[in-house]
Each structure stands twice: as structure tokens, then as C-alpha cells.
Amino acid sequence: MKNCVRFCLVALVLSSTACEKQESEEVCQNSCTTVTGRLVTANGQQPIPGANVVAKWMNIYGLSVSAKGKAYCKTDDDGNYTLSFYVNDNELLDGYFQIFYSVDNNRYYTIGEPSVGLYDVKRDTAFHLDNFVIPRKAYVNLIITNQDQLIADRGQFTSSFNSCYGFNSVFNRNIQGGGAGISWNGLPTANPMPISGDQPILVRSYKTKNGVQTFSTDSLFIPAGTTQNYTVTY
């Protein structure tokens, strides 16, 4: 099962240049394939109710992406969802299936369009996906006290904000992803910057100053809907 499931944190490749054709959903009567899972937030401790979940069959023809709706549902009060659809003959041979999760982007922190890819899908098969984490949204106000010196020295100073996201649901010192990576030479246009709220964030920073490379870690916890300053010095 794990071999046929791939996690996709970004929108489809080619989405910025391709023309996507949408087709309507179908109703499965027999030999149905089912997909079950759960959407959670707050480091996986709380459910996300009422989120839209859509299954699509995706196929790429050159620069054109065909997207055919297969099933739709909403998560229940516990964040659970069940999708059921029939795999057509042509869908057994070509393309793949994508499960898309849609939440309120004003309340939740998303990276691209949250989705999961299913490959080599057969008829009358059951897929049970692991819990999928979508954090609530908070903001971090990025401050560097001596950016002029960093630029004048032509130094390097980067930080990444790592937290639970998607199937990456266990927070530890090795966690990677689930947040932005920034360069302190030039701060993001969106500052305060959206970030995971209501769950721990591991900040990894790499600095090159006077030819000496250093690495450091820090931690953040920002309640959802709030903004917290994060200050560094080169």
C-alpha cells in the first residue's frame, strides 16, 4: 500500500502552463474502490470537520492535464472521510488518482494544494490513508538586527521553519519540511509570514560569516490567529 501512495504538497507540475480539462463526478454502483482517511490539525491532536475532499483521475497529455472528478465528500465531526468510485477500463491503464483536500485558507496554513497521489489503483480495492495534518494558521514577524552588515559582508544566512504537515505527523529534532525556508539577506514580501499555528516549529539556521559556517536550532510555538516576532542577528 505504501508503495502506491505518494504525498504531494504542491499543485500539479505544469499547472502554471497547462490547460486543465475538468469532467464531472460519477456514481459507483459495484466493484467500487474506496479511500478512507482523516484530516487533523494542532500537531495531529484535533480533527478538521467539514473539509471538502475530492477524488480525481488525472492524466497528462503533453502540456494538457485532464482532471476527471470521481467522488466528493466532506469530513465528519471527527475529521474522517470516505470516498467511493469505479475505476474505468482506461483508468486502469493510464494516469493516476489524486485526492485533494480543501480547507478555509484564512484559518489553515497550506503549502500549495494539499493532496495525495494514488498509483496503480485497481477496482474493488480499499485504501486507508494515514492521518493528514493541516495546521491552523499563525504568523511570524521576521526581524534581523543587522541586515546591512550581512549584505555588505556578502555573507549567507538562511533559516527553515519545520513542523508537522501532511503525512509528516511526528514532531522530533529530525523533522523536515512543513514550512517556509527564507534568506535573511532579503526577507519575504509577505512579512509577517504565514506559518503553522498551535503546534511546535523547529527552526534550523545556517550562517556563513567571515568564512566560518555555523548551524543552530531554535523552537517556536505560536497560537493560531496570532503573530509573534522572531529576531536574529547576523
CSV table of C-alpha atoms in Angstrom, one decimal:
chain,number,residue,atom,x,y,z
A,1,MET,CA,0.0,0.0,0.0
A,2,LYS,CA,2.7,2.5,1.0
A,3,ASN,CA,4.4,1.9,-2.3
A,4,CYS,CA,1.4,3.1,-4.3
A,5,VAL,CA,0.8,6.2,-2.2
A,6,ARG,CA,2.8,9.4,-2.8
A,7,PHE,CA,2.5,12.6,-0.9
A,8,CYS,CA,2.1,15.8,-2.9
A,9,LEU,CA,2.5,19.1,-1.1
A,10,VAL,CA,2.3,21.3,-4.2
A,11,ALA,CA,0.0,21.9,-7.0
A,12,LEU,CA,0.3,19.7,-10.1
A,13,VAL,CA,3.5,20.0,-12.1
A,14,LEU,CA,2.8,22.0,-15.2
A,15,SER,CA,-0.2,23.6,-13.6
A,16,SER,CA,1.1,27.1,-14.3
A,17,THR,CA,1.4,26.4,-18.0
A,18,ALA,CA,-1.0,23.6,-18.7
A,19,CYS,CA,-4.7,23.7,-19.7
A,20,GLU,CA,-6.7,21.6,-17.4
A,21,LYS,CA,-9.9,19.9,-18.6
A,22,GLN,CA,-12.5,19.2,-15.9
A,23,GLU,CA,-15.1,16.5,-16.1
A,24,SER,CA,-17.9,15.6,-13.8
A,25,GLU,CA,-18.1,13.1,-11.0
A,26,GLU,CA,-19.5,9.6,-11.3
A,27,VAL,CA,-21.6,7.4,-9.1
A,28,CYS,CA,-20.3,3.9,-8.3
A,29,GLN,CA,-22.7,1.0,-8.3
A,30,ASN,CA,-20.5,-2.0,-7.8
A,31,SER,CA,-16.8,-3.1,-7.7
A,32,CYS,CA,-16.1,0.2,-6.0
A,33,THR,CA,-12.7,1.4,-4.9
A,34,THR,CA,-12.8,3.1,-1.5
A,35,VAL,CA,-10.4,5.6,0.0
A,36,THR,CA,-10.7,6.4,3.7
A,37,GLY,CA,-8.6,8.8,5.9
A,38,ARG,CA,-8.7,11.6,8.4
A,39,LEU,CA,-7.8,15.3,8.4
A,40,VAL,CA,-6.3,16.6,11.6
A,41,THR,CA,-4.7,19.8,12.9
A,42,ALA,CA,-2.8,21.0,16.0
A,43,ASN,CA,0.0,18.5,15.7
A,44,GLY,CA,-2.5,15.8,14.8
A,45,GLN,CA,-4.4,16.1,18.1
A,46,GLN,CA,-7.6,17.7,16.8
A,47,PRO,CA,-9.9,16.8,13.8
A,48,ILE,CA,-10.8,19.1,10.9
A,49,PRO,CA,-14.5,18.8,10.4
A,50,GLY,CA,-16.4,20.0,7.3
A,51,ALA,CA,-13.4,20.0,4.9
A,52,ASN,CA,-14.0,19.2,1.2
A,53,VAL,CA,-12.4,16.0,-0.1
A,54,VAL,CA,-12.4,15.2,-3.8
A,55,ALA,CA,-11.0,12.3,-5.8
A,56,LYS,CA,-9.9,12.9,-9.4
A,57,TRP,CA,-8.5,10.8,-12.1
A,58,MET,CA,-5.5,12.7,-13.6
A,59,ASN,CA,-3.9,12.2,-16.9
A,60,ILE,CA,-1.2,14.3,-18.7
A,61,TYR,CA,-1.1,14.7,-22.5
A,62,GLY,CA,1.9,16.8,-23.4
A,63,LEU,CA,1.1,20.2,-21.9
A,64,SER,CA,-2.5,19.4,-21.2
A,65,VAL,CA,-3.8,18.0,-17.9
A,66,SER,CA,-7.1,16.1,-17.9
A,67,ALA,CA,-8.8,16.1,-14.5
A,68,LYS,CA,-11.9,13.9,-14.1
A,69,GLY,CA,-13.9,14.1,-10.9
A,70,LYS,CA,-14.6,10.7,-9.4
A,71,ALA,CA,-16.0,11.3,-5.9
A,72,TYR,CA,-16.7,14.0,-3.4
A,73,CYS,CA,-17.4,14.2,0.3
A,74,LYS,CA,-16.9,16.3,3.5
A,75,THR,CA,-15.1,15.2,6.6
A,76,ASP,CA,-17.3,14.4,9.6
A,77,ASP,CA,-17.1,15.8,13.1
A,78,ASP,CA,-14.0,13.6,13.8
A,79,GLY,CA,-12.3,14.6,10.5
A,80,ASN,CA,-12.9,11.2,8.9
A,81,TYR,CA,-13.8,10.8,5.2
A,82,THR,CA,-14.8,8.0,2.8
A,83,LEU,CA,-14.7,8.2,-1.0
A,84,SER,CA,-16.0,5.6,-3.3
A,85,PHE,CA,-15.6,5.4,-7.1
A,86,TYR,CA,-15.5,3.0,-10.0
A,87,VAL,CA,-12.2,2.6,-11.9
A,88,ASN,CA,-12.9,2.6,-15.6
A,89,ASP,CA,-11.1,0.5,-18.2
A,90,ASN,CA,-8.9,3.4,-19.5
A,91,GLU,CA,-8.1,4.5,-15.9
A,92,LEU,CA,-6.6,1.1,-15.2
A,93,LEU,CA,-4.1,1.7,-17.9
A,94,ASP,CA,-3.3,5.4,-17.8
A,95,GLY,CA,-3.0,8.2,-15.4
A,96,TYR,CA,-3.3,8.2,-11.6
A,97,PHE,CA,-5.7,9.3,-8.9
A,98,GLN,CA,-5.4,12.3,-6.8
A,99,ILE,CA,-7.2,13.1,-3.5
A,100,PHE,CA,-7.5,16.8,-2.9
A,101,TYR,CA,-8.2,18.4,0.5
A,102,SER,CA,-9.8,21.9,0.6
A,103,VAL,CA,-9.9,23.9,3.8
A,104,ASP,CA,-10.5,27.5,4.7
A,105,ASN,CA,-7.2,29.2,3.8
A,106,ASN,CA,-8.0,32.1,6.1
A,107,ARG,CA,-7.9,29.7,9.1
A,108,TYR,CA,-5.4,27.0,7.9
A,109,TYR,CA,-1.8,27.0,6.8
A,110,THR,CA,-1.4,25.2,3.5
A,111,ILE,CA,1.5,24.6,1.2
A,112,GLY,CA,0.2,24.7,-2.4
A,113,GLU,CA,-2.9,22.5,-2.8
A,114,PRO,CA,-2.8,19.7,-0.2
A,115,SER,CA,-3.3,16.4,-1.9
A,116,VAL,CA,-2.3,12.7,-2.1
A,117,GLY,CA,-1.5,10.7,-5.2
A,118,LEU,CA,-2.6,7.1,-5.6
A,119,TYR,CA,-0.9,5.0,-8.3
A,120,ASP,CA,-1.7,1.5,-9.8
A,121,VAL,CA,-5.2,1.7,-8.4
A,122,LYS,CA,-7.4,-1.4,-9.1
A,123,ARG,CA,-11.1,-2.0,-8.9
A,124,ASP,CA,-12.8,-3.2,-5.7
A,125,THR,CA,-9.8,-2.1,-3.6
A,126,ALA,CA,-9.7,-0.3,-0.2
A,127,PHE,CA,-7.1,2.3,0.6
A,128,HIS,CA,-6.8,3.5,4.2
A,129,LEU,CA,-4.6,6.6,4.3
A,130,ASP,CA,-2.7,7.8,7.3
A,131,ASN,CA,-3.8,10.9,9.2
A,132,PHE,CA,-3.1,14.1,7.1
A,133,VAL,CA,-2.1,17.1,9.1
A,134,ILE,CA,-3.1,20.6,8.0
A,135,PRO,CA,-2.1,23.2,10.7
A,136,ARG,CA,-4.1,26.2,11.7
A,137,LYS,CA,-2.6,29.5,10.5
A,138,ALA,CA,-0.4,31.8,12.6
A,139,TYR,CA,2.1,34.5,11.6
A,140,VAL,CA,5.8,35.2,12.4
A,141,ASN,CA,7.2,38.7,12.1
A,142,LEU,CA,10.8,38.2,10.8
A,143,ILE,CA,13.4,40.7,12.2
A,144,ILE,CA,17.1,40.8,11.6
A,145,THR,CA,19.0,43.4,13.6
A,146,ASN,CA,22.0,43.9,11.3
A,147,GLN,CA,20.9,43.1,7.7
A,148,ASP,CA,23.1,45.8,6.3
A,149,GLN,CA,26.2,44.1,7.7
A,150,LEU,CA,25.1,40.8,6.2
A,151,ILE,CA,24.7,42.3,2.8
A,152,ALA,CA,28.0,44.3,3.0
A,153,ASP,CA,29.9,41.1,4.0
A,154,ARG,CA,28.2,39.1,1.3
A,155,GLY,CA,27.6,36.6,3.9
A,156,GLN,CA,25.0,33.8,3.9
A,157,PHE,CA,22.2,33.4,6.5
A,158,THR,CA,19.2,31.1,6.0
A,159,SER,CA,16.5,29.6,8.2
A,160,SER,CA,13.9,26.9,7.7
A,161,PHE,CA,10.7,26.6,9.7
A,162,ASN,CA,9.9,22.9,10.1
A,163,SER,CA,6.7,21.5,11.5
A,164,CYS,CA,4.2,18.6,11.2
A,165,TYR,CA,2.4,18.7,7.9
A,166,GLY,CA,0.7,16.1,5.7
A,167,PHE,CA,1.8,12.6,6.5
A,168,ASN,CA,4.7,14.0,8.4
A,169,SER,CA,2.9,13.8,11.7
A,170,VAL,CA,5.6,13.1,14.3
A,171,PHE,CA,7.5,16.1,15.7
A,172,ASN,CA,11.1,15.5,16.6
A,173,ARG,CA,14.6,17.0,16.2
A,174,ASN,CA,14.9,15.4,12.7
A,175,ILE,CA,11.7,16.8,11.3
A,176,GLN,CA,12.0,18.5,7.9
A,177,GLY,CA,9.5,20.5,5.8
A,178,GLY,CA,6.1,21.7,6.7
A,179,GLY,CA,7.1,25.4,6.5
A,180,ALA,CA,9.0,28.0,4.6
A,181,GLY,CA,12.7,28.4,4.1
A,182,ILE,CA,14.0,32.0,4.0
A,183,SER,CA,17.1,34.0,3.4
A,184,TRP,CA,17.9,36.8,5.8
A,185,ASN,CA,19.6,38.7,3.0
A,186,GLY,CA,16.2,39.6,1.6
A,187,LEU,CA,13.1,39.0,3.7
A,188,PRO,CA,9.9,37.6,2.1
A,189,THR,CA,7.5,40.1,0.7
A,190,ALA,CA,4.8,38.7,3.0
A,191,ASN,CA,6.2,39.7,6.4
A,192,PRO,CA,4.6,38.8,8.9
A,193,MET,CA,4.9,35.4,7.2
A,194,PRO,CA,2.2,32.7,7.4
A,195,ILE,CA,3.3,29.7,9.5
A,196,SER,CA,1.9,26.7,11.4
A,197,GLY,CA,-0.1,27.6,14.4
A,198,ASP,CA,-1.0,25.6,17.6
A,199,GLN,CA,2.0,23.2,17.1
A,200,PRO,CA,5.7,23.2,17.7
A,201,ILE,CA,8.1,24.6,15.0
A,202,LEU,CA,11.8,23.7,14.7
A,203,VAL,CA,13.9,26.5,13.3
A,204,ARG,CA,17.1,25.4,11.6
A,205,SER,CA,19.6,28.2,10.7
A,206,TYR,CA,22.8,28.1,8.6
A,207,LYS,CA,25.2,31.1,8.7
A,208,THR,CA,28.4,31.8,6.9
A,209,LYS,CA,30.3,34.8,8.4
A,210,ASN,CA,33.9,35.6,7.7
A,211,GLY,CA,34.3,32.3,6.0
A,212,VAL,CA,33.1,30.4,9.1
A,213,GLN,CA,30.0,28.2,8.8
A,214,THR,CA,27.7,27.7,11.8
A,215,PHE,CA,24.5,25.8,12.4
A,216,SER,CA,21.9,26.4,15.1
A,217,THR,CA,18.4,25.3,16.0
A,218,ASP,CA,15.6,27.1,17.8
A,219,SER,CA,12.0,26.4,18.6
A,220,LEU,CA,8.7,28.3,18.2
A,221,PHE,CA,5.1,27.9,19.3
A,222,ILE,CA,2.6,30.4,18.0
A,223,PRO,CA,-1.1,30.2,18.9
A,224,ALA,CA,-3.3,30.2,15.8
A,225,GLY,CA,-4.5,33.5,14.6
A,226,THR,CA,-1.7,35.4,16.4
A,227,THR,CA,1.6,37.0,15.3
A,228,GLN,CA,4.9,36.5,17.1
A,229,ASN,CA,8.3,38.3,16.5
A,230,TYR,CA,11.3,36.2,15.6
A,231,THR,CA,14.6,38.2,15.8
A,232,VAL,CA,18.0,37.1,14.7
A,233,THR,CA,21.5,38.7,14.5
A,234,TYR,CA,24.0,38.0,11.8
